[in-house]
């Protein structure tokens, strides 16, 4: 009989297991943290290379590259080793959620990878401890200031303490670019009588009202994850004081986000919430759910980056378009947040010239082809997909913005913990539990904690 | 009870053993002991040590004294997360125990066939990975999810919500997922305990004129004391240490309404690189777990 099968020993072992879980389980996360030892951070290291050369050896060379984003890392490495058959590059991938921790530990170890994908959070410890190579000698040798757009290099510069970014020596170069903007559904807009993408912010708001009138949801917003603050980010780009904003993200002393411009941008977000353009259910919507809803034609606009372009083109084909949110003035320089998949070199590498040759390769036309094919903006902004469609459209608006110095960093780069203020903060605005002042002062409090 | 006797037997036999064979016993224990000491005790001690440091994980750490603990206890965000963990105990522990007892009372002695079926069905949530459970419930709770559809069908369209996105309901909605997971576990524990109760007690009570309710209250319930204790311990730990469920459903949102301590430990350590603060919060969490579990064990201890 089944009733007799449940005798005491199994229960007992359940208790034991439960108690072991009690002792160890609550601290499970800590087991991971304590893997780190206190022995790292062994003082200063010379991280400026000497005798740099743009010629690389013909001898066989083996390098390792640590990264998280794929594409484009594998494809770019393959492209480079095709050009230099004597070089082989071993790839070490770590999932994004663990990448900061892993790259920090491996780059500070004695067997550091020669090249690593750049991560601003990790740099805050790796630059001051001298584990990342100062690339200035190569900037001069290769003329990188010419071959890479300045807007893409700027965020990769830092001072020696890595407390302030956007200034000082260069520590990485971009291997593929991303940009934030507004995807729109042509067919839904046409149904609401909107034929052209808006040229001013006023026209954009008219389009929202027209779409709403027609019973179509204006936005899909993934407020559960980063989708919420990307809306705020987009508004801030259209309304913000860009110099002040750049300084703030880069940690320039005395910077603040509590500006009139940021208040205006935040105020528009709450107005859209009140108007019902952004529903409260956004807070329970993941980024993937938001993309799926827009891709199914359930909403007119989606504020997200070019990384969604492939998916959107697949889902909506000709109906999907892309623009940068315009400001109030039609002649205003289009502004957008951009970032890059970038690569740094370990100061402990035995082959600095080869590593630098890989970085140089990233700005080449061959690399641009790969960057485009993998769904990114190419570093060489003159490159074109030649295939039309939304990818071409994104590439062209990005190029226009980049030429006019219209690329600013993402706000979550301001401090390692900023994303944990931005996501709940915007959720508060959507739920109506936070007002604009509190939202901005919370962001500033996090900034002050790190940079103050 | 059988296992208790077994343990006592071992203990008395142990005192009579010669020294050499006790050494041999330690030798057998050694592999497990090394693993446990290396991966649990050493790590836990390391955590306590880190909690007194100001450390980003790479640069040399500096001594922080009690600053990390002050932050845990005074920062509203961290203190709020601990409070949310305590609220979750209601949903992960109290309600599942009540539901488990109710189901036991209903099934006991009445259902002759299909007992295995009921047990399997109610226990199923325990077998599923919490991440899968979380994602499934996120869909069920969503704006056009099954729960809202069901509400509309019965004419309650006015109260539909994206439940996990609602500022006031999110924590409750999250807690109810825990209730769903834990109730079956409690029931299975109670069923096995109740089936061990001597049937003659029930018969005697019935002869004295006790109805089913009274028999449950005066025979079944006292007999389940130990199982209730076990269930309370397991579910309380699950409530306070919950991470995976929260991580995949709300990630602390909306606006921090469902932050729980383990989630913030993770963020502090891995997003912000403040190992000291994360460790201090983890130590506080562990202490709360120990205090609550000890209290439960004290309350449910059988009179000697």
Coordinates of N, CA, C and O in Angstrom, one line a residue, chain A residues 32-41 45 98-113 122 125-126 131, chain B residues 55-59 270 275:
Chain A
X32 N 29.7 32.4 -3.7 CA 30.3 32.9 -4.9 C 31.3 34.1 -4.6 O 32.4 34.1 -5.1
X33 N 30.8 35.0 -3.8 CA 31.6 36.2 -3.6 C 32.9 35.8 -2.9 O 34.0 36.4 -3.2
X34 N 32.9 34.8 -2.0 CA 34.1 34.5 -1.3 C 35.1 33.7 -2.1 O 36.2 33.5 -1.6
X35 N 34.7 33.3 -3.3 CA 35.7 32.7 -4.2 C 36.8 33.7 -4.5 O 37.9 33.4 -4.8
X36 N 36.4 35.0 -4.4 CA 37.5 36.0 -4.7 C 38.4 36.1 -3.5 O 38.0 35.9 -2.4
X37 N 39.6 36.2 -3.8 CA 40.6 36.3 -2.6 C 41.0 37.7 -2.4 O 40.9 38.6 -3.3
X38 N 41.6 37.9 -1.3 CA 42.1 39.3 -1.0 C 43.5 39.6 -1.5 O 44.0 40.6 -1.3
X39 N 44.0 38.6 -2.2 CA 45.4 38.8 -2.6 C 45.6 39.6 -3.9 O 46.7 40.1 -4.1
X40 N 44.5 39.9 -4.6 CA 44.7 40.6 -5.8 C 45.0 42.1 -5.5 O 44.9 42.5 -4.4
X41 N 45.1 42.9 -6.6 CA 45.4 44.3 -6.4 C 46.8 44.5 -5.9 O 47.0 45.3 -4.9
X45 N 51.3 48.9 -11.6 CA 51.9 48.2 -12.7 C 52.1 49.2 -13.8 O 51.4 50.2 -14.0
X98 N 27.3 37.6 -15.7 CA 28.5 37.3 -14.9 C 29.7 38.0 -15.4 O 30.8 37.8 -14.8
X99 N 29.6 38.7 -16.5 CA 30.8 39.2 -17.2 C 31.6 40.2 -16.3 O 32.8 40.0 -16.3
X100 N 31.0 41.2 -15.7 CA 31.7 42.2 -14.9 C 32.6 41.5 -13.9 O 33.8 41.8 -13.8
X101 N 32.0 40.5 -13.2 CA 32.8 39.8 -12.1 C 33.9 39.0 -12.8 O 35.1 39.1 -12.3
X102 N 33.6 38.2 -13.8 CA 34.6 37.4 -14.4 C 35.8 38.1 -15.0 O 36.9 37.8 -14.8
X103 N 35.4 39.2 -15.7 CA 36.5 39.9 -16.4 C 37.4 40.6 -15.4 O 38.6 40.7 -15.6
X104 N 36.7 41.1 -14.4 CA 37.5 41.8 -13.3 C 38.5 40.9 -12.7 O 39.7 41.2 -12.6
X105 N 38.1 39.7 -12.4 CA 39.0 38.7 -11.8 C 40.0 38.2 -12.7 O 41.2 38.1 -12.4
X106 N 39.6 37.9 -14.0 CA 40.6 37.3 -14.9 C 41.6 38.3 -15.4 O 42.8 38.0 -15.5
X107 N 41.2 39.6 -15.6 CA 42.1 40.6 -16.0 C 43.1 41.0 -14.9 O 44.2 41.5 -15.2
X108 N 42.7 40.8 -13.6 CA 43.6 41.1 -12.6 C 44.4 39.9 -12.1 O 45.2 40.0 -11.2
X109 N 44.3 38.7 -12.8 CA 45.0 37.6 -12.4 C 46.4 37.5 -13.2 O 46.6 38.4 -14.1
X110 N 47.2 36.6 -12.9 CA 48.5 36.5 -13.5 C 48.4 35.9 -14.9 O 49.2 36.1 -15.8
X111 N 47.3 35.2 -15.2 CA 47.1 34.7 -16.5 C 45.9 35.4 -17.2 O 44.9 34.8 -17.7
X112 N 46.1 36.7 -17.3 CA 45.0 37.5 -17.9 C 44.9 37.2 -19.4 O 45.9 37.0 -20.1
X113 N 43.6 37.3 -20.0 CA 43.5 37.3 -21.4 C 44.2 38.5 -22.0 O 44.3 39.5 -21.4
X122 N 33.8 47.1 -14.8 CA 35.0 46.5 -14.5 C 36.2 47.4 -14.5 O 37.1 47.3 -13.8
X125 N 37.8 49.2 -11.4 CA 38.8 48.6 -10.6 C 40.1 48.3 -11.4 O 41.2 48.4 -10.9
X126 N 39.9 48.0 -12.7 CA 41.1 47.5 -13.5 C 42.0 48.7 -13.9 O 43.2 48.5 -14.0
X131 N 45.9 47.2 -14.7 CA 45.8 46.0 -15.4 C 45.4 46.1 -16.9 O 45.5 45.2 -17.6
Chain B
X55 N 35.2 47.0 0.1 CA 36.0 46.3 -0.9 C 35.2 46.2 -2.2 O 34.0 45.8 -2.2
X56 N 35.8 46.4 -3.4 CA 35.2 46.3 -4.6 C 35.4 45.0 -5.3 O 35.0 44.7 -6.4
X57 N 36.2 44.1 -4.7 CA 36.4 42.8 -5.3 C 37.8 42.7 -5.9 O 38.3 41.6 -6.2
X58 N 38.4 43.8 -6.2 CA 39.7 43.8 -6.9 C 40.8 44.6 -6.1 O 41.8 44.0 -5.7
X59 N 40.5 45.9 -5.9 CA 41.5 46.7 -5.3 C 41.7 46.2 -3.8 O 40.8 45.6 -3.3
X270 N 27.3 42.0 -7.3 CA 27.7 41.8 -8.7 C 27.4 43.0 -9.6 O 28.1 43.2 -10.6
X275 N 31.2 44.6 -2.1 CA 31.2 43.2 -1.5 C 30.9 43.3 0.0 O 30.1 42.5 0.5

